[in-house]
mmCIF file of C-alpha atoms and ligand atoms in Angstrom:
data_model
loop_
_atom_site.group_PDB
_atom_site.id
_atom_site.type_symbol
_atom_site.label_atom_id
_atom_site.label_comp_id
_atom_site.label_asym_id
_atom_site.label_seq_id
_atom_site.Cartn_x
_atom_site.Cartn_y
_atom_site.Cartn_z
ATOM 1 C CA MET T 6 10.115 -19.780 13.664
ATOM 2 C CA PRO T 7 13.726 -20.227 12.527
ATOM 3 C CA ILE T 8 15.049 -18.532 9.345
ATOM 4 C CA TYR T 9 15.456 -21.304 6.764
ATOM 5 C CA GLN T 10 18.099 -19.357 4.838
ATOM 6 C CA THR T 11 18.466 -21.757 2.020
ATOM 7 C CA SER T 12 17.637 -21.837 -1.669
ATOM 8 C CA THR T 13 17.203 -25.639 -1.799
ATOM 9 C CA PHE T 14 16.471 -28.731 0.289
ATOM 10 C CA THR T 15 18.189 -32.079 0.119
ATOM 11 C CA GLN T 16 16.035 -35.006 -0.985
ATOM 12 C CA GLU T 17 16.149 -38.662 0.021
ATOM 13 C CA GLU T 18 15.567 -40.013 -3.468
ATOM 14 C CA VAL T 19 13.900 -38.868 -6.686
ATOM 15 C CA ASN T 20 10.317 -37.857 -5.997
ATOM 16 C CA LYS T 21 10.778 -38.290 -2.219
ATOM 17 C CA HIS T 22 11.371 -34.967 -0.424
ATOM 18 C CA LYS T 23 10.743 -33.691 3.080
ATOM 19 C CA GLY T 24 8.002 -31.161 2.159
ATOM 20 C CA TYR T 25 10.168 -28.549 0.475
ATOM 21 C CA GLU T 26 12.258 -28.704 -2.692
ATOM 22 C CA TYR T 27 13.332 -25.219 -3.745
ATOM 23 C CA SER T 28 12.669 -21.892 -2.027
ATOM 24 C CA ARG T 29 10.927 -20.126 -4.956
ATOM 25 C CA CYS T 30 8.254 -22.804 -4.701
ATOM 26 C CA GLY T 31 8.165 -22.952 -0.886
ATOM 27 C CA ASN T 32 10.200 -22.336 2.234
ATOM 28 C CA PRO T 33 9.204 -23.142 5.838
ATOM 29 C CA THR T 34 9.676 -19.604 7.147
ATOM 30 C CA ARG T 35 7.532 -18.280 4.321
ATOM 31 C CA SER T 36 4.936 -20.948 4.933
ATOM 32 C CA ALA T 37 4.687 -19.854 8.571
ATOM 33 C CA LEU T 38 4.082 -16.258 7.372
ATOM 34 C CA ASP T 39 1.471 -17.471 4.851
ATOM 35 C CA GLU T 40 -0.367 -19.342 7.574
ATOM 36 C CA CYS T 41 -0.144 -16.503 10.053
ATOM 37 C CA LEU T 42 -1.595 -13.926 7.562
ATOM 38 C CA ALA T 43 -4.401 -16.314 6.439
ATOM 39 C CA SER T 44 -5.314 -16.810 10.056
ATOM 40 C CA LEU T 45 -5.324 -13.064 10.830
ATOM 41 C CA GLU T 46 -7.621 -12.323 7.870
ATOM 42 C CA GLU T 47 -9.713 -15.395 8.713
ATOM 43 C CA GLY T 48 -9.078 -16.891 5.286
ATOM 44 C CA LYS T 49 -8.163 -20.373 4.265
ATOM 45 C CA TYR T 50 -5.021 -19.627 2.175
ATOM 46 C CA GLY T 51 -2.250 -17.057 2.447
ATOM 47 C CA LEU T 52 0.470 -16.369 -0.117
ATOM 48 C CA SER T 53 3.379 -13.986 0.585
ATOM 49 C CA PHE T 54 5.075 -12.010 -2.076
ATOM 50 C CA SER T 55 8.217 -9.870 -2.506
ATOM 51 C CA SER T 56 6.109 -6.649 -2.612
ATOM 52 C CA GLY T 57 2.534 -5.424 -2.451
ATOM 53 C CA LEU T 58 2.612 -4.726 -6.167
ATOM 54 C CA ALA T 59 3.872 -8.280 -6.922
ATOM 55 C CA ALA T 60 0.828 -9.571 -4.906
ATOM 56 C CA GLU T 61 -1.435 -7.302 -6.885
ATOM 57 C CA HIS T 62 0.095 -8.390 -10.170
ATOM 58 C CA ALA T 63 -0.461 -12.057 -9.275
ATOM 59 C CA ILE T 64 -4.175 -11.362 -8.710
ATOM 60 C CA PHE T 65 -4.469 -9.387 -11.933
ATOM 61 C CA SER T 66 -2.905 -12.459 -13.657
ATOM 62 C CA LEU T 67 -6.258 -14.215 -13.160
ATOM 63 C CA LEU T 68 -7.540 -11.988 -15.984
ATOM 64 C CA ARG T 69 -7.307 -12.541 -19.743
ATOM 65 C CA PRO T 70 -7.323 -10.078 -22.665
ATOM 66 C CA GLY T 71 -10.752 -8.574 -23.087
ATOM 67 C CA ASP T 72 -11.634 -8.873 -19.392
ATOM 68 C CA HIS T 73 -12.892 -5.736 -17.654
ATOM 69 C CA VAL T 74 -12.172 -4.474 -14.127
ATOM 70 C CA ILE T 75 -13.791 -1.654 -12.122
ATOM 71 C CA VAL T 76 -11.410 0.348 -9.922
ATOM 72 C CA PRO T 77 -11.784 3.421 -7.735
ATOM 73 C CA GLU T 78 -10.603 6.789 -9.085
ATOM 74 C CA ASP T 79 -8.660 7.425 -5.938
ATOM 75 C CA MET T 80 -6.188 4.655 -5.299
ATOM 76 C CA TYR T 81 -2.471 4.057 -4.645
ATOM 77 C CA GLY T 82 -0.449 5.517 -7.494
ATOM 78 C CA GLY T 83 1.629 2.365 -7.978
ATOM 79 C CA THR T 84 -1.519 0.331 -8.603
ATOM 80 C CA TYR T 85 -2.533 2.911 -11.177
ATOM 81 C CA ARG T 86 0.864 2.636 -12.861
ATOM 82 C CA LEU T 87 0.569 -1.161 -12.908
ATOM 83 C CA ILE T 88 -2.830 -0.814 -14.606
ATOM 84 C CA LYS T 89 -1.782 1.813 -17.157
ATOM 85 C CA GLU T 90 1.746 0.660 -18.068
ATOM 86 C CA ILE T 91 1.516 -3.153 -17.684
ATOM 87 C CA LEU T 92 -2.074 -4.401 -17.802
ATOM 88 C CA GLU T 93 -3.856 -2.138 -20.274
ATOM 89 C CA PRO T 94 -1.270 -2.922 -23.009
ATOM 90 C CA TYR T 95 -2.377 -6.552 -22.629
ATOM 91 C CA ASN T 96 -5.928 -5.451 -23.454
ATOM 92 C CA ILE T 97 -7.261 -5.842 -19.965
ATOM 93 C CA ARG T 98 -9.735 -3.024 -19.663
ATOM 94 C CA PHE T 99 -10.333 -0.770 -16.654
ATOM 95 C CA THR T 100 -13.023 1.656 -15.686
ATOM 96 C CA PHE T 101 -12.137 4.198 -12.963
ATOM 97 C CA THR T 102 -15.246 5.272 -11.100
ATOM 98 C CA ASP T 103 -16.655 6.699 -7.858
ATOM 99 C CA PHE T 104 -17.308 3.824 -5.399
ATOM 100 C CA THR T 105 -19.010 6.059 -2.882
ATOM 101 C CA ASP T 106 -22.060 6.206 -5.154
ATOM 102 C CA LEU T 107 -23.403 2.659 -5.727
ATOM 103 C CA GLU T 108 -25.687 3.862 -8.547
ATOM 104 C CA ILE T 109 -22.654 5.173 -10.492
ATOM 105 C CA LEU T 110 -20.807 1.931 -9.686
ATOM 106 C CA GLN T 111 -23.701 -0.214 -11.026
ATOM 107 C CA LYS T 112 -23.536 1.572 -14.332
ATOM 108 C CA ALA T 113 -19.822 0.720 -14.732
ATOM 109 C CA PHE T 114 -20.492 -3.000 -15.056
ATOM 110 C CA LEU T 115 -20.094 -4.598 -18.510
ATOM 111 C CA SER T 116 -20.776 -8.158 -19.578
ATOM 112 C CA SER T 117 -17.006 -8.653 -19.515
ATOM 113 C CA THR T 118 -16.554 -7.306 -15.951
ATOM 114 C CA LYS T 119 -14.578 -9.997 -14.061
ATOM 115 C CA MET T 120 -13.245 -8.057 -11.115
ATOM 116 C CA VAL T 121 -14.029 -5.122 -8.833
ATOM 117 C CA TRP T 122 -10.976 -3.716 -7.004
ATOM 118 C CA ILE T 123 -11.518 -1.903 -3.752
ATOM 119 C CA GLU T 124 -9.046 0.070 -1.700
ATOM 120 C CA THR T 125 -10.672 1.356 1.552
ATOM 121 C CA PRO T 126 -9.695 3.704 3.121
ATOM 122 C CA THR T 127 -8.184 4.987 -0.088
ATOM 123 C CA ASN T 128 -4.621 6.261 -0.481
ATOM 124 C CA PRO T 129 -4.290 9.276 0.129
ATOM 125 C CA LEU T 130 -7.816 10.756 0.520
ATOM 126 C CA LEU T 131 -9.129 8.136 2.970
ATOM 127 C CA LYS T 132 -12.440 7.661 1.183
ATOM 128 C CA ILE T 133 -14.496 4.785 2.624
ATOM 129 C CA PHE T 134 -16.262 2.264 0.399
ATOM 130 C CA ASP T 135 -18.973 -0.108 1.635
ATOM 131 C CA ILE T 136 -17.346 -3.572 1.196
ATOM 132 C CA GLN T 137 -20.475 -5.606 1.944
ATOM 133 C CA ALA T 138 -22.718 -3.628 -0.442
ATOM 134 C CA ILE T 139 -20.083 -3.625 -3.196
ATOM 135 C CA SER T 140 -19.511 -7.336 -2.785
ATOM 136 C CA ASP T 141 -23.222 -8.060 -2.937
ATOM 137 C CA LEU T 142 -23.763 -6.132 -6.149
ATOM 138 C CA SER T 143 -20.520 -7.430 -7.761
ATOM 139 C CA HIS T 144 -21.442 -11.069 -6.987
ATOM 140 C CA LYS T 145 -24.781 -10.609 -8.658
ATOM 141 C CA ARG T 146 -22.784 -9.701 -11.801
ATOM 142 C CA ASN T 147 -20.351 -12.695 -11.265
ATOM 143 C CA ALA T 148 -17.388 -10.403 -10.628
ATOM 144 C CA LEU T 149 -14.725 -11.139 -8.061
ATOM 145 C CA VAL T 150 -14.164 -8.589 -5.304
ATOM 146 C CA VAL T 151 -10.610 -7.782 -4.224
ATOM 147 C CA VAL T 152 -9.886 -5.520 -1.254
ATOM 148 C CA ASP T 153 -6.569 -3.885 -0.631
ATOM 149 C CA ASN T 154 -6.509 -3.974 3.205
ATOM 150 C CA THR T 155 -3.065 -2.311 3.593
ATOM 151 C CA PHE T 156 -4.313 0.747 5.459
ATOM 152 C CA LEU T 157 -6.253 -0.999 8.179
ATOM 153 C CA THR T 158 -4.847 -4.521 8.471
ATOM 154 C CA PRO T 159 -7.019 -7.337 9.778
ATOM 155 C CA TYR T 160 -6.780 -5.782 13.199
ATOM 156 C CA PHE T 161 -9.286 -3.106 12.122
ATOM 157 C CA GLN T 162 -11.001 -4.623 9.084
ATOM 158 C CA LYS T 163 -11.654 -8.172 7.784
ATOM 159 C CA PRO T 164 -12.838 -7.936 4.150
ATOM 160 C CA LEU T 165 -13.372 -11.688 3.698
ATOM 161 C CA LEU T 166 -15.958 -11.575 6.482
ATOM 162 C CA LEU T 167 -17.678 -8.728 4.688
ATOM 163 C CA GLY T 168 -18.103 -10.655 1.448
ATOM 164 C CA ALA T 169 -14.863 -9.962 -0.441
ATOM 165 C CA ASP T 170 -13.211 -12.845 -2.351
ATOM 166 C CA ILE T 171 -9.561 -11.833 -2.088
ATOM 167 C CA VAL T 172 -7.552 -9.611 0.255
ATOM 168 C CA VAL T 173 -4.287 -8.067 -0.807
ATOM 169 C CA HIS T 174 -1.680 -6.334 1.356
ATOM 170 C CA SER T 175 1.429 -4.340 1.055
ATOM 171 C CA THR T 176 2.985 -6.015 4.151
ATOM 172 C CA THR T 177 5.719 -3.381 3.780
ATOM 173 C CA LYS T 178 3.403 -1.192 5.840
ATOM 174 C CA TYR T 179 1.559 -1.951 9.088
ATOM 175 C CA ILE T 180 1.791 -5.759 8.929
ATOM 176 C CA ASN T 181 5.601 -5.631 9.198
ATOM 177 C CA GLY T 182 5.457 -2.226 10.908
ATOM 178 C CA HIS T 183 9.129 -1.369 11.167
ATOM 179 C CA SER T 184 9.997 0.078 7.697
ATOM 180 C CA ASP T 185 12.655 -2.525 7.079
ATOM 181 C CA ILE T 186 11.197 -4.855 4.384
ATOM 182 C CA ILE T 187 9.256 -4.673 1.171
ATOM 183 C CA GLY T 188 6.531 -7.355 0.991
ATOM 184 C CA GLY T 189 3.046 -8.296 -0.070
ATOM 185 C CA ALA T 190 0.372 -10.872 0.589
ATOM 186 C CA VAL T 191 -2.777 -12.414 -0.934
ATOM 187 C CA ILE T 192 -5.363 -14.100 1.310
ATOM 188 C CA LEU T 193 -8.421 -15.959 0.062
ATOM 189 C CA ASN T 194 -10.787 -18.923 0.587
ATOM 190 C CA ASN T 195 -11.446 -20.274 -2.878
ATOM 191 C CA THR T 196 -9.242 -23.303 -3.660
ATOM 192 C CA VAL T 197 -9.383 -22.918 -7.482
ATOM 193 C CA LEU T 198 -8.258 -19.250 -7.300
ATOM 194 C CA TYR T 199 -5.593 -20.128 -4.753
ATOM 195 C CA GLU T 200 -4.120 -22.812 -7.032
ATOM 196 C CA LYS T 201 -4.060 -20.301 -9.950
ATOM 197 C CA ILE T 202 -2.357 -17.601 -7.911
ATOM 198 C CA LEU T 203 0.124 -20.164 -6.455
ATOM 199 C CA LEU T 204 0.986 -21.140 -10.002
ATOM 200 C CA VAL T 205 1.635 -17.466 -10.917
ATOM 201 C CA GLN T 206 3.800 -17.133 -7.819
ATOM 202 C CA LYS T 207 5.855 -20.210 -8.646
ATOM 203 C CA SER T 208 6.119 -19.377 -12.348
ATOM 204 C CA VAL T 209 6.933 -15.681 -11.986
ATOM 205 C CA GLY T 210 8.880 -15.996 -8.732
ATOM 206 C CA ALA T 211 8.194 -12.743 -6.845
ATOM 207 C CA VAL T 212 8.686 -14.335 -3.464
ATOM 208 C CA PRO T 213 9.992 -12.861 -0.191
ATOM 209 C CA SER T 214 13.322 -14.012 1.170
ATOM 210 C CA PRO T 215 13.321 -16.288 4.285
ATOM 211 C CA PHE T 216 14.811 -13.346 6.271
ATOM 212 C CA ASP T 217 12.122 -10.880 5.190
ATOM 213 C CA SER T 218 9.506 -13.524 5.962
ATOM 214 C CA TRP T 219 10.926 -13.862 9.410
ATOM 215 C CA LEU T 220 11.094 -10.060 9.964
ATOM 216 C CA THR T 221 7.475 -9.808 8.954
ATOM 217 C CA LEU T 222 6.472 -12.590 11.339
ATOM 218 C CA ARG T 223 8.342 -10.766 14.098
ATOM 219 C CA GLY T 224 6.604 -7.502 13.250
ATOM 220 C CA VAL T 225 3.167 -9.132 13.272
ATOM 221 C CA LYS T 226 3.634 -10.141 16.909
ATOM 222 C CA THR T 227 3.029 -6.492 17.909
ATOM 223 C CA LEU T 228 0.427 -5.660 15.282
ATOM 224 C CA ALA T 229 -2.420 -5.234 17.783
ATOM 225 C CA ILE T 230 -0.583 -2.964 20.191
ATOM 226 C CA ARG T 231 0.909 -0.839 17.365
ATOM 227 C CA MET T 232 -2.467 -0.408 15.562
ATOM 228 C CA ARG T 233 -4.121 0.738 18.803
ATOM 229 C CA GLN T 234 -1.406 3.308 19.345
ATOM 230 C CA HIS T 235 -1.338 4.475 15.704
ATOM 231 C CA GLU T 236 -5.088 5.034 15.847
ATOM 232 C CA GLN T 237 -5.084 6.840 19.181
ATOM 233 C CA ASN T 238 -2.280 9.184 17.974
ATOM 234 C CA ALA T 239 -3.976 9.706 14.573
ATOM 235 C CA LEU T 240 -7.227 10.763 16.150
ATOM 236 C CA SER T 241 -5.405 13.291 18.369
ATOM 237 C CA VAL T 242 -3.441 14.585 15.329
ATOM 238 C CA ALA T 243 -6.664 14.942 13.265
ATOM 239 C CA ARG T 244 -8.391 16.862 16.078
ATOM 240 C CA PHE T 245 -5.396 19.046 16.461
ATOM 241 C CA LEU T 246 -5.086 19.807 12.708
ATOM 242 C CA ILE T 247 -8.735 20.860 12.461
ATOM 243 C CA GLU T 248 -7.982 23.775 14.832
ATOM 244 C CA GLN T 249 -4.965 25.065 12.941
ATOM 245 C CA PRO T 250 -5.357 28.306 10.900
ATOM 246 C CA ASN T 251 -2.894 27.010 8.267
ATOM 247 C CA VAL T 252 -4.913 23.851 7.703
ATOM 248 C CA LEU T 253 -7.863 24.142 5.314
ATOM 249 C CA LYS T 254 -9.271 20.566 5.537
ATOM 250 C CA VAL T 255 -8.563 17.338 7.380
ATOM 251 C CA PHE T 256 -9.269 13.835 6.066
ATOM 252 C CA PHE T 257 -9.623 11.121 8.733
ATOM 253 C CA PRO T 258 -12.425 8.553 8.804
ATOM 254 C CA GLY T 259 -12.560 8.752 12.593
ATOM 255 C CA LEU T 260 -13.885 12.305 12.480
ATOM 256 C CA GLU T 261 -17.662 12.565 12.636
ATOM 257 C CA SER T 262 -17.545 15.096 9.832
ATOM 258 C CA HIS T 263 -15.946 12.538 7.418
ATOM 259 C CA PRO T 264 -18.510 11.557 4.768
ATOM 260 C CA GLY T 265 -17.637 7.835 5.177
ATOM 261 C CA HIS T 266 -17.732 7.891 9.011
ATOM 262 C CA GLU T 267 -20.979 5.844 9.384
ATOM 263 C CA ILE T 268 -19.773 3.125 6.944
ATOM 264 C CA ALA T 269 -16.425 3.156 8.636
ATOM 265 C CA LYS T 270 -18.049 2.511 12.034
ATOM 266 C CA LYS T 271 -20.051 -0.357 10.491
ATOM 267 C CA GLN T 272 -17.213 -2.227 8.808
ATOM 268 C CA MET T 273 -14.099 -1.213 10.685
ATOM 269 C CA THR T 274 -13.183 -1.755 14.364
ATOM 270 C CA GLY T 275 -10.768 1.207 14.272
ATOM 271 C CA PHE T 276 -9.986 4.087 11.951
ATOM 272 C CA GLY T 277 -6.286 3.470 11.253
ATOM 273 C CA GLY T 278 -3.274 5.733 11.537
ATOM 274 C CA ILE T 279 -3.250 7.815 8.386
ATOM 275 C CA VAL T 280 -4.374 11.467 8.425
ATOM 276 C CA SER T 281 -4.294 13.680 5.302
ATOM 277 C CA PHE T 282 -4.837 17.400 5.220
ATOM 278 C CA LEU T 283 -4.805 20.457 2.930
ATOM 279 C CA ILE T 284 -2.224 23.059 3.912
ATOM 280 C CA ASN T 285 -2.918 26.733 3.266
ATOM 281 C CA GLY T 286 -0.819 27.286 0.125
ATOM 282 C CA GLY T 287 0.867 24.913 -2.392
ATOM 283 C CA LEU T 288 4.185 23.206 -2.963
ATOM 284 C CA ASN T 289 6.305 26.029 -1.527
ATOM 285 C CA GLU T 290 4.321 26.144 1.735
ATOM 286 C CA ALA T 291 4.326 22.367 1.940
ATOM 287 C CA ASN T 292 8.137 22.446 1.625
ATOM 288 C CA VAL T 293 8.396 25.000 4.417
ATOM 289 C CA PHE T 294 6.283 22.651 6.544
ATOM 290 C CA PHE T 295 8.335 19.570 5.625
ATOM 291 C CA ARG T 296 11.595 21.378 6.388
ATOM 292 C CA LYS T 297 10.484 22.471 9.800
ATOM 293 C CA LEU T 298 9.348 19.016 10.898
ATOM 294 C CA ARG T 299 11.736 17.267 13.271
ATOM 295 C CA ILE T 300 9.971 14.018 14.240
ATOM 296 C CA PHE T 301 7.834 13.413 11.177
ATOM 297 C CA GLN T 302 10.207 12.601 8.311
ATOM 298 C CA LEU T 303 9.483 13.396 4.681
ATOM 299 C CA ALA T 304 9.417 9.976 2.944
ATOM 300 C CA ASP T 305 7.389 7.612 0.833
ATOM 301 C CA SER T 306 5.726 4.704 2.627
ATOM 302 C CA LEU T 307 3.535 4.499 5.724
ATOM 303 C CA GLY T 308 2.576 2.116 8.491
ATOM 304 C CA GLY T 309 5.889 1.973 10.353
ATOM 305 C CA VAL T 310 6.330 2.854 14.017
ATOM 306 C CA GLU T 311 7.995 6.143 12.961
ATOM 307 C CA SER T 312 5.856 9.122 11.843
ATOM 308 C CA LEU T 313 6.250 10.010 8.182
ATOM 309 C CA ALA T 314 4.927 12.937 6.074
ATOM 310 C CA ASN T 315 4.356 12.574 2.320
ATOM 311 C CA TYR T 316 3.567 14.941 -0.533
ATOM 312 C CA SER T 317 1.249 12.689 -2.487
ATOM 313 C CA ALA T 318 1.050 14.661 -5.773
ATOM 314 C CA LEU T 319 4.753 14.313 -6.525
ATOM 315 C CA MET T 320 5.684 11.250 -4.428
ATOM 316 C CA THR T 321 3.316 8.303 -4.119
ATOM 317 C CA HIS T 322 0.968 9.571 -6.880
ATOM 318 C CA GLU T 323 3.426 10.959 -9.397
ATOM 319 C CA ALA T 324 2.170 8.271 -11.873
ATOM 320 C CA PHE T 325 -1.159 10.161 -12.035
ATOM 321 C CA THR T 326 -1.438 12.771 -14.753
ATOM 322 C CA PRO T 327 -1.832 16.365 -13.472
ATOM 323 C CA GLU T 328 -5.419 16.296 -14.741
ATOM 324 C CA LEU T 329 -6.221 13.099 -12.897
ATOM 325 C CA ARG T 330 -4.645 14.451 -9.718
ATOM 326 C CA GLN T 331 -6.831 17.567 -10.005
ATOM 327 C CA LYS T 332 -9.949 15.526 -10.676
ATOM 328 C CA THR T 333 -9.349 13.131 -7.747
ATOM 329 C CA GLY T 334 -8.363 15.830 -5.311
ATOM 330 C CA ILE T 335 -4.659 15.004 -5.008
ATOM 331 C CA THR T 336 -3.938 18.680 -5.116
ATOM 332 C CA GLU T 337 -0.655 20.548 -4.625
ATOM 333 C CA ASN T 338 -1.578 21.402 -1.029
ATOM 334 C CA LEU T 339 -2.340 17.815 0.038
ATOM 335 C CA ILE T 340 -0.119 16.277 2.713
ATOM 336 C CA ARG T 341 -0.464 12.707 4.016
ATOM 337 C CA LEU T 342 0.737 11.833 7.489
ATOM 338 C CA SER T 343 1.476 8.312 8.590
ATOM 339 C CA VAL T 344 1.162 8.903 12.332
ATOM 340 C CA GLY T 345 3.622 6.714 14.258
ATOM 341 C CA ILE T 346 3.568 5.425 17.793
ATOM 342 C CA GLU T 347 5.828 8.111 19.377
ATOM 343 C CA HIS T 348 4.596 10.133 22.346
ATOM 344 C CA ILE T 349 1.607 12.219 21.243
ATOM 345 C CA ASP T 350 2.911 15.346 22.957
ATOM 346 C CA ASP T 351 6.072 15.181 20.806
ATOM 347 C CA LEU T 352 4.034 14.635 17.615
ATOM 348 C CA LEU T 353 1.697 17.558 18.321
ATOM 349 C CA SER T 354 4.487 19.936 19.246
ATOM 350 C CA ASP T 355 6.339 18.939 16.051
ATOM 351 C CA LEU T 356 3.249 19.684 13.931
ATOM 352 C CA ASN T 357 2.539 22.844 15.884
ATOM 353 C CA ASN T 358 6.062 24.121 15.303
ATOM 354 C CA ALA T 359 5.993 23.285 11.587
ATOM 355 C CA LEU T 360 2.577 24.865 11.110
ATOM 356 C CA THR T 361 2.908 28.067 13.172
ATOM 357 C CA ILE T 362 4.810 29.944 10.592
ATOM 358 C CA ASN T 363 3.921 32.641 8.219
ATOM 359 C CA LEU T 364 3.252 30.393 5.230
ATOM 360 C CA ALA T 365 2.406 33.270 2.932
HETATM 361 C C1 PLP A 25 -2.606 0.839 -0.445
HETATM 362 C C2 PLP A 25 -1.350 0.342 -1.060
HETATM 363 N N1 PLP A 25 -1.436 -0.803 -1.755
HETATM 364 C C3 PLP A 25 -0.327 -1.315 -2.357
HETATM 365 C C4 PLP A 25 0.922 -0.759 -2.257
HETATM 366 C C5 PLP A 25 2.108 -1.359 -2.927
HETATM 367 O O1 PLP A 25 2.909 -2.079 -2.049
HETATM 368 P P1 PLP A 25 4.499 -2.225 -2.169
HETATM 369 O O2 PLP A 25 5.106 -0.882 -2.138
HETATM 370 O O3 PLP A 25 4.831 -3.091 -1.042
HETATM 371 O O4 PLP A 25 4.768 -2.874 -3.497
HETATM 372 C C6 PLP A 25 1.035 0.433 -1.446
HETATM 373 C C7 PLP A 25 2.344 1.088 -1.333
HETATM 374 O O5 PLP A 25 2.437 2.204 -0.912
HETATM 375 C C8 PLP A 25 -0.156 0.956 -0.861
HETATM 376 O O6 PLP A 25 -0.083 2.115 -0.149
#
């Protein structure tokens, strides 16, 4: 697909154009990406955005003041900030609850509930929620189900086939895969909802550039091979971490000990590339660990071919209040690893070196 690096398109006469008028409203490179992402998620329509949060915002724009949404307690901190700082002041109401217990979830529904927002596996604690069961009970209450599929990509999970209405992505992560763009996407089947989100996109204008669309398309070509390698490395990293004396707990849905392992096996075809763990200590010990790492780099983001380490409490989840962090388990000894596709021996020796220190 060429890069149509243009803001506008010449027209033959008034009301007679060649398919595209102005690149905020549509661009051939972006259309190719839209089509590609829709096809990967097995949805009818795809819409690409300039960031994952712009894509989320476009979906939330379906709501009106007084509408109610149920969201998980443990979710990406930027989504939480969008809710607290932008949406709640418009009187869109949110209930944060535990999606692992469907009885508790049932009780969160109100007559005004219009949407249930799922992130699974969650960022950063990798909780697993049952998409099919949540979709079934939400549809009985006439609520739309949105799934943030950033962590797994359609290679490992296809929420639309499990009953969800809308899939959202931060394509910044695995979809693009090379840590060189910021992007987002919405994929869905319903024509009325598609038209509404398209109108938001055109009116607000948070669209990706033709070059970023092209880079994302290029990244997607290797999605399958990257995801397989991320998962294989992540499983080895999780198994390694369990054995380390300076590691108190490991979170990875591929481990049989993970509470969501059975649901994960049912709804996912792979466990993804993110592993979180609790280090023995707190911020100081985490900093010693981060400083000693050579291959894993301390940074926000995830899903690129390079391995990254992240301190969720003060990086991706700094928008959470300290009380909420404590309640949800985003503690000061939690470290999230985005396991890249480097040679596993190099990754394990890097972790081994950074962990075999006197952390006390
Ligand atoms: C699960 C999840 N959803 C959404 C986003 C937001 O995407 P972006 O940073 O592309 O706006 C992120 C970013 O980290 C994320 O991890």
